Structure formats: structure tokens, C-alpha cells
Short mmCIF file of C-alpha atoms and ligand atoms in Angstrom, two decimals:
data_model
loop_
_atom_site.label_atom_id
_atom_site.label_comp_id
_atom_site.label_asym_id
_atom_site.label_seq_id
_atom_site.Cartn_x
_atom_site.Cartn_y
_atom_site.Cartn_z
CA MET C 1 -30.78 -36.33 73.96
CA ARG C 2 -31.49 -39.72 73.98
CA ALA C 3 -29.67 -40.56 71.34
CA PRO C 4 -26.41 -38.61 72.02
CA LEU C 5 -26.43 -39.99 75.58
CA PHE C 6 -25.95 -43.07 73.95
CA LEU C 7 -23.56 -42.67 72.03
CA LEU C 8 -21.51 -41.12 74.66
CA PHE C 9 -22.26 -44.09 76.92
CA LEU C 10 -21.07 -46.22 73.58
CA VAL C 11 -17.67 -44.26 73.21
CA ILE C 12 -16.87 -44.05 76.73
CA GLY C 13 -17.36 -48.08 77.15
CA LEU C 14 -15.58 -48.39 74.09
CA LEU C 15 -12.29 -46.43 74.68
CA PRO C 16 -10.91 -48.31 77.30
CA MET C 17 -12.07 -51.89 75.68
CA ILE C 18 -9.77 -50.54 72.85
CA LEU C 19 -7.08 -49.73 73.77
CA GLN C 20 -6.58 -52.33 76.42
CA ARG C 21 -7.07 -54.34 73.20
CA PHE C 22 -4.44 -53.35 71.64
CA VAL C 23 -2.03 -52.39 74.38
CA MET C 24 -2.42 -56.12 75.56
CA ASN C 25 -1.95 -57.29 72.24
CA ARG C 26 0.92 -56.14 71.89
CA SER C 27 2.22 -56.83 75.02
CA PHE C 28 1.48 -60.23 75.20
CA GLN C 29 3.15 -61.37 71.97
CA GLN C 30 5.61 -59.46 73.41
CA THR C 31 6.47 -61.47 76.45
CA GLN C 32 5.61 -64.22 75.34
CA ILE C 33 8.14 -64.26 72.82
CA ASP C 34 10.84 -62.47 75.11
CA GLY C 35 10.32 -65.06 77.45
CA ARG C 36 10.83 -67.87 74.46
CA VAL C 37 14.43 -66.06 73.67
CA ILE C 38 15.17 -65.96 77.15
CA GLU C 39 14.91 -69.91 77.33
CA VAL C 40 16.34 -70.64 74.21
CA GLN C 41 19.45 -68.39 75.38
CA ASN C 42 20.11 -70.28 78.60
CA GLN C 43 19.60 -73.42 77.00
CA CYS C 44 21.79 -72.42 74.20
CA LEU C 45 24.53 -71.24 76.72
CA ILE C 46 24.62 -74.87 79.28
CA THR C 47 24.51 -76.62 75.77
CA SER C 48 27.29 -74.74 75.11
CA ASP C 49 29.12 -75.41 78.33
CA ARG C 50 27.85 -79.45 77.63
CA LEU C 51 29.98 -79.35 74.49
CA THR C 52 33.38 -77.51 76.33
CA ARG C 53 33.29 -80.10 78.64
CA ALA C 54 32.58 -83.17 76.39
CA GLU C 55 35.49 -81.53 74.29
CA TYR C 56 32.58 -82.22 71.47
CA LEU C 57 34.45 -79.76 68.37
CA LEU C 58 37.52 -82.18 68.70
CA SER C 59 35.03 -85.62 66.91
CA PRO C 60 31.98 -83.79 66.24
CA GLY C 61 30.63 -87.69 65.47
CA ARG C 62 31.53 -89.46 67.91
CA ASP C 63 29.43 -88.31 71.49
CA ALA C 64 25.87 -90.21 69.16
CA LEU C 65 24.18 -89.20 72.62
CA LEU C 66 25.44 -85.62 72.62
CA ASN C 67 24.34 -85.41 68.83
CA LYS C 68 20.65 -86.43 69.95
CA GLU C 69 20.30 -84.29 72.68
CA LEU C 70 20.99 -81.31 69.84
CA ASP C 71 18.39 -82.83 67.95
CA THR C 72 16.10 -83.33 70.76
CA ILE C 73 16.68 -79.82 72.23
CA ALA C 74 16.23 -78.29 68.72
CA ASP C 75 13.19 -79.85 68.35
CA ILE C 76 11.51 -78.65 71.76
CA PHE C 77 12.35 -75.24 70.21
CA ASN C 78 10.64 -75.69 66.69
CA GLY C 79 14.08 -74.92 65.53
CA ARG C 80 17.78 -75.95 64.93
CA ILE C 81 21.12 -75.73 66.15
CA VAL C 82 24.39 -75.13 63.74
CA ILE C 83 27.59 -75.89 65.32
CA VAL C 84 30.37 -74.23 63.62
CA ASP C 85 33.76 -74.49 64.22
CA GLN C 86 37.06 -72.40 64.64
CA ASN C 87 37.20 -72.56 60.46
CA PHE C 88 34.17 -71.60 60.16
CA ARG C 89 32.98 -75.25 58.83
CA ILE C 90 29.94 -76.61 59.76
CA VAL C 91 30.54 -79.46 62.03
CA LYS C 92 26.68 -79.90 63.01
CA ASP C 93 23.25 -78.97 61.70
CA THR C 94 20.37 -80.68 63.29
CA PHE C 95 18.40 -80.28 60.15
CA LYS C 96 21.48 -81.89 58.10
CA LEU C 97 21.71 -79.02 55.16
CA ALA C 98 24.51 -77.30 55.68
CA GLU C 99 27.35 -79.51 57.19
CA GLY C 100 30.58 -79.22 55.61
CA LYS C 101 29.71 -75.74 54.64
CA ILE C 102 31.56 -72.86 55.79
CA ASN C 103 29.40 -69.91 57.93
CA VAL C 104 30.78 -66.50 58.45
CA SER C 105 27.09 -64.88 59.23
CA GLU C 106 27.36 -61.81 61.91
CA PRO C 107 26.44 -63.22 64.70
CA VAL C 108 28.98 -66.32 64.75
CA MET C 109 31.36 -64.04 63.89
CA ARG C 110 31.29 -61.32 66.60
CA CYS C 111 30.73 -64.92 68.59
CA PHE C 112 34.31 -65.64 67.86
CA GLN C 113 35.17 -62.15 69.11
CA GLY C 114 33.63 -62.75 72.12
CA GLU C 115 29.97 -60.93 72.08
CA ASN C 116 26.88 -63.23 72.61
CA SER C 117 24.82 -62.04 69.97
CA MET C 118 20.78 -62.49 68.75
CA LEU C 119 19.47 -61.87 65.97
CA ARG C 120 15.80 -60.82 66.28
CA GLU C 121 13.47 -61.58 62.68
CA ASP C 122 9.78 -60.59 64.05
CA GLU C 123 8.98 -60.57 60.27
CA LYS C 124 10.38 -63.92 59.28
CA GLN C 125 9.19 -65.42 62.44
CA TYR C 126 12.30 -66.36 63.36
CA PHE C 127 15.17 -65.33 66.54
CA ALA C 128 19.05 -66.98 66.28
CA VAL C 129 21.44 -67.12 69.22
CA THR C 130 24.53 -67.37 69.46
CA ALA C 131 26.63 -69.19 72.65
CA PRO C 132 31.02 -69.69 72.26
CA ILE C 133 32.29 -73.23 72.46
CA TYR C 134 35.57 -73.43 74.77
CA ASP C 135 38.42 -75.32 74.54
CA ASN C 136 39.30 -77.07 77.87
CA THR C 137 42.96 -75.36 78.96
CA ALA C 138 43.25 -72.92 81.22
CA ASP C 139 43.51 -70.00 79.07
CA ARG C 140 39.41 -70.74 77.29
CA ASN C 141 40.06 -69.87 73.50
CA ILE C 142 36.58 -70.01 71.63
CA VAL C 143 37.09 -72.89 69.16
CA GLY C 144 33.28 -73.08 67.80
CA VAL C 145 29.95 -71.22 67.57
CA LEU C 146 27.10 -72.86 69.02
CA LEU C 147 24.20 -71.62 66.74
CA THR C 148 20.19 -71.63 67.89
CA ILE C 149 18.08 -70.98 65.83
CA ALA C 150 14.30 -71.03 67.06
CA SER C 151 11.25 -70.50 64.94
CA THR C 152 8.08 -68.52 66.69
CA GLU C 153 5.39 -69.31 64.53
CA ASN C 154 3.79 -70.94 67.48
CA ILE C 155 3.68 -68.36 69.70
CA LEU C 156 2.34 -66.02 67.27
CA SER C 157 0.04 -68.74 66.40
CA ASN C 158 -0.99 -69.39 70.03
CA VAL C 159 -0.91 -65.30 70.88
CA ASP C 160 -3.74 -65.46 67.75
CA SER C 161 -5.76 -67.78 69.26
CA VAL C 162 -5.73 -65.80 72.63
CA GLU C 163 -6.41 -62.74 70.45
CA GLU C 164 -9.67 -64.96 69.31
CA LYS C 165 -10.73 -65.55 72.18
CA ALA C 166 -10.88 -61.98 73.48
CA ARG C 167 -12.21 -60.72 70.15
CA PHE C 168 -15.01 -62.98 71.49
CA PHE C 169 -15.31 -61.62 74.54
CA THR C 170 -15.38 -58.07 73.44
CA ILE C 171 -18.06 -58.21 70.40
CA VAL C 172 -19.71 -59.56 73.79
CA ALA C 173 -18.83 -56.98 76.01
CA PHE C 174 -19.21 -54.30 73.42
CA LEU C 175 -23.40 -55.87 73.01
CA MET C 176 -23.95 -55.30 76.32
CA LEU C 177 -22.45 -52.16 76.35
CA VAL C 178 -24.95 -51.15 73.81
CA ILE C 179 -27.80 -53.18 75.31
CA ALA C 180 -26.92 -50.56 78.62
CA GLY C 181 -25.63 -47.96 77.12
CA ALA C 182 -29.28 -48.27 75.03
CA LEU C 183 -31.23 -49.20 78.70
CA LEU C 184 -29.34 -46.55 80.64
CA ALA C 185 -29.91 -43.39 78.46
CA SER C 186 -34.13 -44.18 78.34
CA LEU C 187 -33.53 -44.60 82.18
CA LEU C 188 -32.12 -41.34 82.38
CA VAL C 189 -34.07 -39.44 80.24
CA ARG C 190 -36.98 -40.81 81.59
CA PRO C 191 -38.68 -38.10 84.08
CA PHE C 192 -37.85 -35.76 81.21
CA ASP C 193 -39.99 -37.33 78.83
CA HIS C 194 -42.62 -37.74 81.93
CA LEU C 195 -42.40 -34.05 82.28
CA GLN C 196 -42.94 -33.52 78.32
CA ALA C 197 -46.42 -35.70 78.79
CA SER C 198 -47.59 -33.48 81.21
CA LEU C 199 -46.62 -30.46 78.85
CA ASP C 200 -48.60 -31.99 76.33
CA ARG C 201 -51.65 -33.07 78.38
CA MET C 202 -51.12 -28.85 79.50
CA ALA C 203 -50.98 -28.12 76.20
CA GLU C 204 -54.25 -30.04 75.35
CA GLY C 205 -56.17 -27.94 78.03
CA SER C 206 -55.68 -30.74 81.06
CA MET C 207 -54.79 -27.86 84.49
CA GLY C 208 -56.04 -30.14 87.10
CA GLU C 209 -52.82 -32.00 86.90
CA ASN C 210 -49.60 -31.43 89.06
CA VAL C 211 -46.65 -31.22 87.62
CA SER C 212 -44.23 -32.69 89.19
CA GLU C 213 -40.97 -34.61 88.61
CA ASN C 214 -38.43 -34.72 91.55
CA THR C 215 -36.14 -37.38 90.17
CA TYR C 216 -33.07 -34.66 89.35
CA ARG C 217 -32.85 -31.09 90.72
CA GLU C 218 -32.95 -30.09 87.22
CA THR C 219 -36.70 -31.59 86.66
CA LYS C 220 -37.54 -30.22 90.00
CA LYS C 221 -37.21 -26.59 89.16
CA ILE C 222 -38.60 -27.22 85.98
CA SER C 223 -41.72 -28.91 87.80
CA GLU C 224 -42.07 -25.88 89.74
CA ALA C 225 -41.60 -23.49 86.89
CA ILE C 226 -44.28 -25.07 84.89
CA GLN C 227 -46.41 -24.78 88.32
CA LYS C 228 -45.73 -21.33 88.55
CA THR C 229 -46.71 -20.85 85.08
CA LYS C 230 -49.38 -22.78 84.82
CA THR C 231 -51.16 -20.95 88.20
CA LYS C 232 -50.28 -17.81 86.23
CA LEU C 233 -52.31 -18.85 83.69
CA GLN C 234 -55.33 -20.17 85.80
CA THR C 235 -55.14 -16.50 87.69
CA ILE C 236 -55.18 -14.62 84.75
CA ASP C 237 -57.77 -16.87 83.36
CA GLN C 238 -59.89 -16.22 86.20
CA SER C 239 -59.37 -12.89 86.59
CA ARG C 240 -60.46 -12.82 82.56
CA GLU C 241 -63.90 -13.53 83.31
CA GLU C 242 -64.29 -12.07 86.47
CA PHE C 243 -63.35 -9.23 84.38
CA VAL C 244 -66.02 -9.49 81.51
CA ALA C 245 -68.50 -11.00 83.99
CA ASN C 246 -67.66 -7.02 86.19
CA VAL C 247 -67.76 -4.79 83.22
CA SER C 248 -71.09 -7.08 81.68
CA HIS C 249 -72.39 -6.10 85.45
CA GLU C 250 -71.40 -2.39 85.62
CA LEU C 251 -72.60 -1.72 82.20
CA LYS C 252 -76.23 -3.54 83.05
CA THR C 253 -76.57 -1.10 86.19
CA PRO C 254 -76.88 2.19 85.28
CA ILE C 255 -79.14 1.14 82.04
CA THR C 256 -81.44 -0.90 84.66
CA SER C 257 -81.82 2.51 86.33
CA ILE C 258 -82.68 3.78 82.82
CA ARG C 259 -84.91 1.45 82.60
CA VAL C 260 -87.05 1.85 85.41
CA LEU C 261 -86.93 5.65 85.88
CA ALA C 262 -88.69 6.09 82.15
CA ASP C 263 -90.98 2.39 82.82
CA SER C 264 -92.07 4.77 85.88
CA LEU C 265 -92.13 7.77 83.93
CA MET C 266 -94.41 5.60 81.31
CA SER C 267 -97.18 4.03 84.14
CA MET C 268 -97.47 7.47 85.56
CA GLU C 269 -100.86 9.13 83.53
CA GLU C 270 -100.21 13.17 83.52
CA ALA C 271 -97.46 13.21 85.87
CA PRO C 272 -96.45 16.39 86.70
CA VAL C 273 -93.66 18.86 84.21
CA GLU C 274 -91.16 18.70 87.47
CA LEU C 275 -91.88 14.97 88.18
CA TYR C 276 -91.11 14.44 83.70
CA ARG C 277 -87.47 17.26 84.86
CA GLU C 278 -86.44 14.95 88.08
CA PHE C 279 -86.50 12.01 86.57
CA MET C 280 -85.14 12.67 83.18
CA SER C 281 -81.84 14.92 85.11
CA ASP C 282 -82.04 10.98 86.82
CA ILE C 283 -81.46 9.46 83.45
CA SER C 284 -79.07 11.51 82.14
CA ASP C 285 -76.77 11.22 85.54
CA GLU C 286 -77.01 7.41 84.37
CA ILE C 287 -76.49 7.61 81.49
CA ASP C 288 -73.33 9.89 82.79
CA ARG C 289 -72.24 7.03 84.76
CA GLU C 290 -72.73 4.99 82.54
CA SER C 291 -70.41 7.42 79.18
CA LYS C 292 -67.60 7.40 82.40
CA ILE C 293 -67.51 3.46 82.39
CA VAL C 294 -66.88 3.12 78.42
CA ASP C 295 -64.80 5.95 78.88
CA ASP C 296 -62.45 4.28 81.58
CA LEU C 297 -63.03 1.55 79.70
CA LEU C 298 -61.65 2.09 76.80
CA SER C 299 -58.58 3.92 78.22
CA MET C 300 -57.56 0.88 80.02
CA VAL C 301 -58.05 -1.19 77.27
CA LYS C 302 -55.79 0.88 75.30
CA MET C 303 -52.72 1.17 77.66
CA ASP C 304 -52.97 -2.80 78.17
CA GLN C 305 -52.60 -2.67 74.18
CA SER C 306 -48.81 -1.74 74.30
CA VAL C 307 -46.06 0.54 75.69
CA ALA C 308 -45.03 1.79 72.13
CA GLU C 309 -47.85 3.96 72.36
CA LEU C 310 -46.69 6.73 74.86
CA ASN C 311 -46.53 9.94 73.17
CA VAL C 312 -43.28 10.45 75.38
CA SER C 313 -42.04 14.25 75.31
CA GLN C 314 -40.29 16.78 77.93
CA VAL C 315 -43.64 18.54 80.28
CA ASP C 316 -43.03 21.17 82.93
CA ILE C 317 -44.36 18.48 86.19
CA ASN C 318 -45.45 21.33 87.86
CA ALA C 319 -47.84 23.29 85.97
CA LEU C 320 -49.34 20.02 85.19
CA VAL C 321 -50.38 19.22 88.37
CA GLN C 322 -51.56 22.77 89.03
CA GLN C 323 -53.28 23.18 85.83
CA ILE C 324 -55.02 18.81 87.40
CA LEU C 325 -55.72 21.10 90.93
CA LYS C 326 -57.20 24.34 88.94
CA ARG C 327 -59.30 21.46 86.86
CA LEU C 328 -60.83 20.07 90.33
CA GLY C 329 -60.80 22.77 92.31
CA PRO C 330 -64.91 23.25 91.84
CA ILE C 331 -65.37 19.79 93.15
CA ALA C 332 -63.33 20.03 95.97
CA ASP C 333 -65.54 23.46 96.65
CA LYS C 334 -68.59 21.58 96.61
CA ARG C 335 -67.55 19.59 100.00
CA ASN C 336 -65.64 22.54 100.84
CA VAL C 337 -62.20 20.52 100.89
CA GLU C 338 -59.02 22.42 100.68
CA LEU C 339 -57.19 21.37 97.98
CA ILE C 340 -52.85 22.26 98.78
CA TYR C 341 -50.24 22.37 96.50
CA GLU C 342 -46.67 22.34 97.94
CA SER C 343 -44.06 22.12 94.78
CA ILE C 344 -40.66 21.30 96.20
CA ARG C 345 -38.75 21.79 93.11
CA GLU C 346 -39.50 22.68 89.66
CA VAL C 347 -39.63 19.39 88.00
CA LYS C 348 -39.28 18.56 84.08
CA ALA C 349 -39.23 14.78 82.68
CA ASP C 350 -40.47 12.55 80.46
CA VAL C 351 -43.79 11.21 80.05
CA ASP C 352 -46.74 11.15 78.11
CA GLU C 353 -48.97 14.33 79.46
CA THR C 354 -51.96 13.04 79.07
CA LYS C 355 -51.71 9.26 80.31
CA LEU C 356 -50.29 11.34 83.53
CA SER C 357 -52.62 13.90 83.49
CA LEU C 358 -54.79 11.39 83.98
CA ALA C 359 -53.46 9.04 86.68
CA ILE C 360 -53.05 11.74 89.17
CA SER C 361 -56.46 13.49 88.04
CA ASN C 362 -57.20 9.92 89.27
CA LEU C 363 -55.32 10.40 92.58
CA VAL C 364 -56.77 13.93 93.43
CA GLU C 365 -60.62 12.89 92.45
CA ASN C 366 -60.54 10.09 94.98
CA ALA C 367 -58.82 11.98 97.44
CA ILE C 368 -61.70 14.70 97.39
CA LYS C 369 -64.26 12.44 96.56
CA TYR C 370 -63.39 9.84 99.61
CA ASN C 371 -62.62 12.82 101.67
CA VAL C 372 -64.58 14.60 104.67
CA ASP C 373 -66.58 17.31 104.48
CA ASN C 374 -64.43 20.48 105.37
CA GLY C 375 -61.92 18.15 104.97
CA TRP C 376 -58.23 18.93 102.53
CA VAL C 377 -55.75 17.44 100.57
CA ARG C 378 -52.38 18.03 99.98
CA VAL C 379 -50.86 17.60 96.20
CA THR C 380 -46.47 17.70 97.11
CA LEU C 381 -44.30 17.12 94.27
CA ASP C 382 -40.52 16.68 94.67
CA ALA C 383 -37.71 15.54 92.91
CA ASP C 384 -34.24 13.33 92.94
CA HIS C 385 -31.45 13.28 90.70
CA LYS C 386 -33.32 10.07 89.02
CA TYR C 387 -36.74 10.50 90.07
CA PHE C 388 -39.81 13.00 90.63
CA TYR C 389 -42.46 12.14 93.41
CA ILE C 390 -45.70 13.04 93.26
CA ARG C 391 -47.47 12.44 97.31
CA VAL C 392 -51.66 12.99 96.72
CA ALA C 393 -52.51 13.98 100.48
CA ASP C 394 -55.89 13.53 102.18
CA SER C 395 -57.72 13.51 105.40
CA GLY C 396 -59.97 11.26 103.94
CA ILE C 397 -62.26 8.37 105.27
CA GLY C 398 -59.06 5.82 104.52
CA ILE C 399 -58.68 2.44 103.71
CA PRO C 400 -59.14 -0.46 105.53
CA GLU C 401 -55.52 -2.22 105.78
CA ASP C 402 -56.57 -5.18 104.44
CA LYS C 403 -58.42 -3.69 101.46
CA GLN C 404 -55.47 -2.01 100.26
CA GLU C 405 -53.77 -4.08 98.23
CA HIS C 406 -56.92 -4.73 95.66
CA VAL C 407 -57.60 -1.37 95.46
CA PHE C 408 -55.87 -1.05 92.47
CA GLU C 409 -57.42 -4.43 91.05
CA ARG C 410 -60.18 -3.57 88.19
CA PHE C 411 -63.98 -2.73 89.63
CA TYR C 412 -62.55 -2.88 92.95
CA ARG C 413 -64.44 -0.40 95.36
CA VAL C 414 -64.29 -0.60 99.32
CA ASP C 415 -67.78 0.76 99.94
CA LYS C 416 -69.73 0.15 96.22
CA ALA C 417 -72.68 1.76 97.47
CA ARG C 418 -70.33 5.34 98.55
CA SER C 419 -68.49 4.70 95.44
CA ARG C 420 -71.82 4.37 93.21
CA GLU C 421 -72.52 7.25 94.91
CA THR C 422 -69.59 9.73 94.09
CA GLY C 423 -69.73 8.51 91.11
CA GLY C 424 -66.83 5.69 91.03
CA THR C 425 -66.95 2.89 88.17
CA GLY C 426 -63.37 1.12 90.64
CA LEU C 427 -61.23 1.36 87.46
CA GLY C 428 -59.56 4.71 88.40
CA LEU C 429 -57.15 3.16 90.16
CA ALA C 430 -56.34 0.68 87.80
CA ILE C 431 -55.77 3.07 85.06
CA THR C 432 -52.94 4.86 87.14
CA LYS C 433 -50.93 2.05 87.73
CA ASN C 434 -51.16 1.06 84.80
CA VAL C 435 -49.69 4.49 83.89
CA VAL C 436 -47.15 4.47 86.17
CA LEU C 437 -45.87 1.35 85.82
CA MET C 438 -45.85 2.30 81.63
CA HIS C 439 -43.46 5.02 82.63
CA TYR C 440 -41.12 2.51 84.82
CA GLY C 441 -42.20 3.61 87.89
CA ALA C 442 -43.41 2.98 91.34
CA ILE C 443 -46.92 4.05 93.01
CA ARG C 444 -46.87 2.93 96.97
CA LEU C 445 -50.07 3.38 99.72
CA LEU C 446 -50.27 4.21 103.29
CA SER C 447 -53.35 4.44 104.56
CA LYS C 448 -55.22 4.45 108.40
CA GLU C 449 -59.29 3.32 108.19
CA GLY C 450 -60.63 7.11 109.26
CA GLU C 451 -57.36 9.26 109.11
CA GLY C 452 -57.31 9.61 105.53
CA SER C 453 -54.74 8.06 102.57
CA THR C 454 -51.40 9.18 101.23
CA PHE C 455 -50.69 7.88 97.70
CA THR C 456 -46.93 8.69 96.16
CA VAL C 457 -45.80 7.76 92.90
CA ARG C 458 -42.27 7.90 91.80
CA ILE C 459 -41.63 7.87 87.95
CA PRO C 460 -37.94 8.40 87.11
CA LEU C 461 -36.89 12.07 84.92
CA THR C 462 -36.15 10.90 81.56
CA TYR C 463 -38.14 7.99 79.54
CA ILE C 464 -35.14 5.09 78.58
CA TYR C 465 -36.81 3.50 75.65
P1 LIG W 501 -63.23 4.36 92.11
O1 LIG W 501 -63.91 4.85 90.97
O2 LIG W 501 -64.14 3.42 91.94
O3 LIG W 501 -62.58 5.62 93.19
P2 LIG W 501 -60.83 3.65 92.20
O4 LIG W 501 -60.38 2.59 91.29
O5 LIG W 501 -60.55 5.37 91.74
O6 LIG W 501 -62.13 3.66 91.69
O7 LIG W 501 -60.92 3.95 93.22
C1 LIG W 501 -61.13 2.13 93.77
C2 LIG W 501 -61.06 1.89 95.38
O8 LIG W 501 -60.52 2.41 96.42
C3 LIG W 501 -62.23 3.08 95.74
O9 LIG W 501 -63.68 2.86 95.27
C4 LIG W 501 -62.36 3.69 96.61
O10 LIG W 501 -63.87 2.82 97.63
C5 LIG W 501 -61.13 2.84 97.56
N1 LIG W 501 -60.51 4.81 97.24
C6 LIG W 501 -59.32 5.19 96.04
N2 LIG W 501 -59.19 6.36 96.86
C7 LIG W 501 -59.13 6.45 98.31
C8 LIG W 501 -58.54 7.34 98.68
N3 LIG W 501 -58.16 8.43 98.66
N4 LIG W 501 -59.00 7.59 100.34
C9 LIG W 501 -60.43 6.55 100.66
N5 LIG W 501 -60.66 5.32 100.03
C10 LIG W 501 -60.12 5.34 98.32
#
């Protein structure tokens, strides 16, 4: 970014400088020459008027003073004055080269015809102006022509010297522009350099520092985005650590119980068979628990891996829900919980049958588990043109408001002891939410402590790949 900015400044700075020099040079030279032409023309008219009044052409050699004056004027203009009489004969030449010769040049001829002309030869660095000389009669006949040739050489050399000075200033200005451009470019880019340095430090592992570069709106926005990403990364990191700690803890708990049970059996001499049986049954329960945790973990890890693993097909959702309720019926019966199924319409949708079945089972199982004896669980299936909705409502213990946002987290349990009693792993709702999200759906919870909970799942009827 620095180099393009620097170049941009140079171009922006140089362009007007070059244009100005080009235009100024041209016009300066032009005005200088134009000024000199007007000056010579005026002088030429004044002199021709004097020559007329002095009747110079009657005897050109006589008026020595006038001749001297003509020489002086020619010198001043660094030029030459030539006077031509009626017969086109040169009667006066300040260079003394052409006296007596004939001059029928175009400007002279045109002047005799009453037309004041000017001939300009920029290449040859001179110009020529003419002025008529009249006789002193009332008719004012043109009896001669005053031809003044002036050199522009000294003007051009003046222009050259001015140009040389201008060139010097241009070089100085250019150097200043280069320095200013480089400074400005690096100044403008500096906030981005700071950001880059912060990012480099973050990449090296220093996550502690805050990234805040508020010089420009853009850098402020980038800083905020970096800060957000950093917080997210930190949260992910933290939750990963927590997850590993939780997994280890969860896996260890049944093993510890098994060990305690086995140790106490072993420490007893000649324990009765009933006690053995009871302890073995407890050990078997703990093994079941362990295996459930492992199963849940495996299904969760699988779901985390990739969405592409969804095995989508058209599924009769009514049949699916009925099947789940049938399977869970015996568990509900144990606590005399009534399972009610309400199907508002037939629903067929593109879903992964196994995964969705697992997700809905978790919800219904929870509704039974966290219910009261003789309670009820109502499962409602409905659909509109875009989505189908499965609502699982129960008359159970409900979830306190401040805990509701956490229940979808892995290993989160509102009441650890109760959940353990009922064989919960704390992974059920996390798995359900994952499945719903994989189907581009949403899950919502409404609950009041002591009154019951309602989980509503919304999933699109057609799966968009
Ligand atoms: P668990 O395996 O412990 O049931 P879940 O992830 O399925 O884990 O649920 C997380 C926690 O949310 C549960 O421990 C329980 O405290 C609470 N919970 C879930 N469903 C309900 C419900 N229908 N009624 C009351 N509490 C519930």
C-alpha cells in the first residue's frame, strides 16, 4: 500500500507542476516577443512620422542627427533599420550593407500599398515591421518605407535564463515532493502497520493484549472485528478445555462407583449371594451409564464432524413421532406419565431419519424424566407451507429462567443429582440442538419452574443442499 500511495502522491504533485511549466514557458516566451513587437511597431511609427516631417527622403544623407538617431534606435532593438524610397531603392541601411540596392520584399511592397505588415520568423529569431513615410502634401502620398528588423535572440536567451531558474525550482520542488510523499505515505499506512504488528503478536500466541487502532474508521472497524474474533477464539479454547475436563469427569464417575462397589464386595468375607446380586446389578447400571455417555459422546462427535454426513430422505414424520412414543411408552408408564400425541396434519419432509429420531427422542425422554408422577407429555406435530413444527410439552418440574439459556450446552444439568439419578449425561439437548441446526432449523424453549416446559422444533420441509 505504501508504494502505490507514494506513487499516487508523486503523480498528483508532479502533474500540475509539469503542466504549469509547459504552459508558463510557452506563454512567457510569447508575451515577451509580443511585447517587443508592439514596442518596435510603436517606435517604427514614431520614427516614420519624424522622417515624414523632416522630409528625409528628399536628401537622405543630409540630416546627420536623424541618421544617428536611426542608428541608435537600431542598436536599442538589436536590429537593423532600412529605408526604401519610391523607386524601391534602399537609401538608408544602418548596417550599411544594402544602400543603393533595390528592395522589393513582400512587406515593403505591401506597405507601399498602404498596408502595414509585420513579418515574424520565430525560427530565425527575428521579426520585421514596416511603416510608411509620406510626403508633406495634403494628399499624403507614400514616398518611402521604413523597415525595422529586430532580433528576438536576446529575448529568447532571457527566457532561457528564466527557464533555467524555473528548472532549478522544479527540481527542488520535486525533491520536496518525493520526501513529503514518502513521509505522508508512511504516516497514512502507520495505523495499518500497528494492526499488522498486533496480529503478528497474536499469531505468536500473545492473546492478552487488546487490539485497538482508532485512527481511521476502517482501522477501528478492523480492530473491532479482530477483537471479536479473538474473544470468540478464547471462548472456543476455554469451552474446549472445559469439555475435556467434563468428559474426563463424567467418564470417571461410573468407574469410581464400580470400583467402590467391587472393593466393598471384595473386602467382605462370605457375603450373602443377595448382596452380591445387588452389588452386581449396581455395577451393571454403572456400566450402562458409562456406555450411554460414550454413545452420546460418539454421536455428538460424529455430528460435529460434518454436515455432509446427513443422510437425507423423505420421511413420514407422523410415523416417526409415533414410533418414538411407542418406544418410550414403557418408561412413561413406570411413572404413570400420560403420553399424548396430537397430529394436526400429515407431514412428509426431507430429513435424516436416524438423527431426527434421536433428537426428538431426547426431548420426549427428558419430558418424561423431568416430569412428576402421574403427569403428562404432549407431542404436537404441525406444518405450514415451509416448515414443520414438533412441540414437546410436559407437566414437569420446569427449568428456572436463568438456567434456560444453558440447557443446550454440553454436560449442563440444572440439577446434577436428579439428572444422574435419571441416568442423564447432560448431552441430550446439545445433541438435539446440533441435529436441528444441521437441518437448518431452530429450537425454542418455554418453561416455568414447577409448571412444565415446552420445546418447539422448527425444521424446513425441504432440505436445501
Ligand atoms: P440430561 O442427559 O441430563 O437430561 P440434557 O442435555 O438432555 O441432559 O438436558 C440438560 C438439562 O436440562 C437436564 O439435566 C435438565 O436439568 C434440564 N432439562 C431438560 N429437559 C427438561 C424438561 N423437559 N424439564 C425440565 N428440565 C429439563
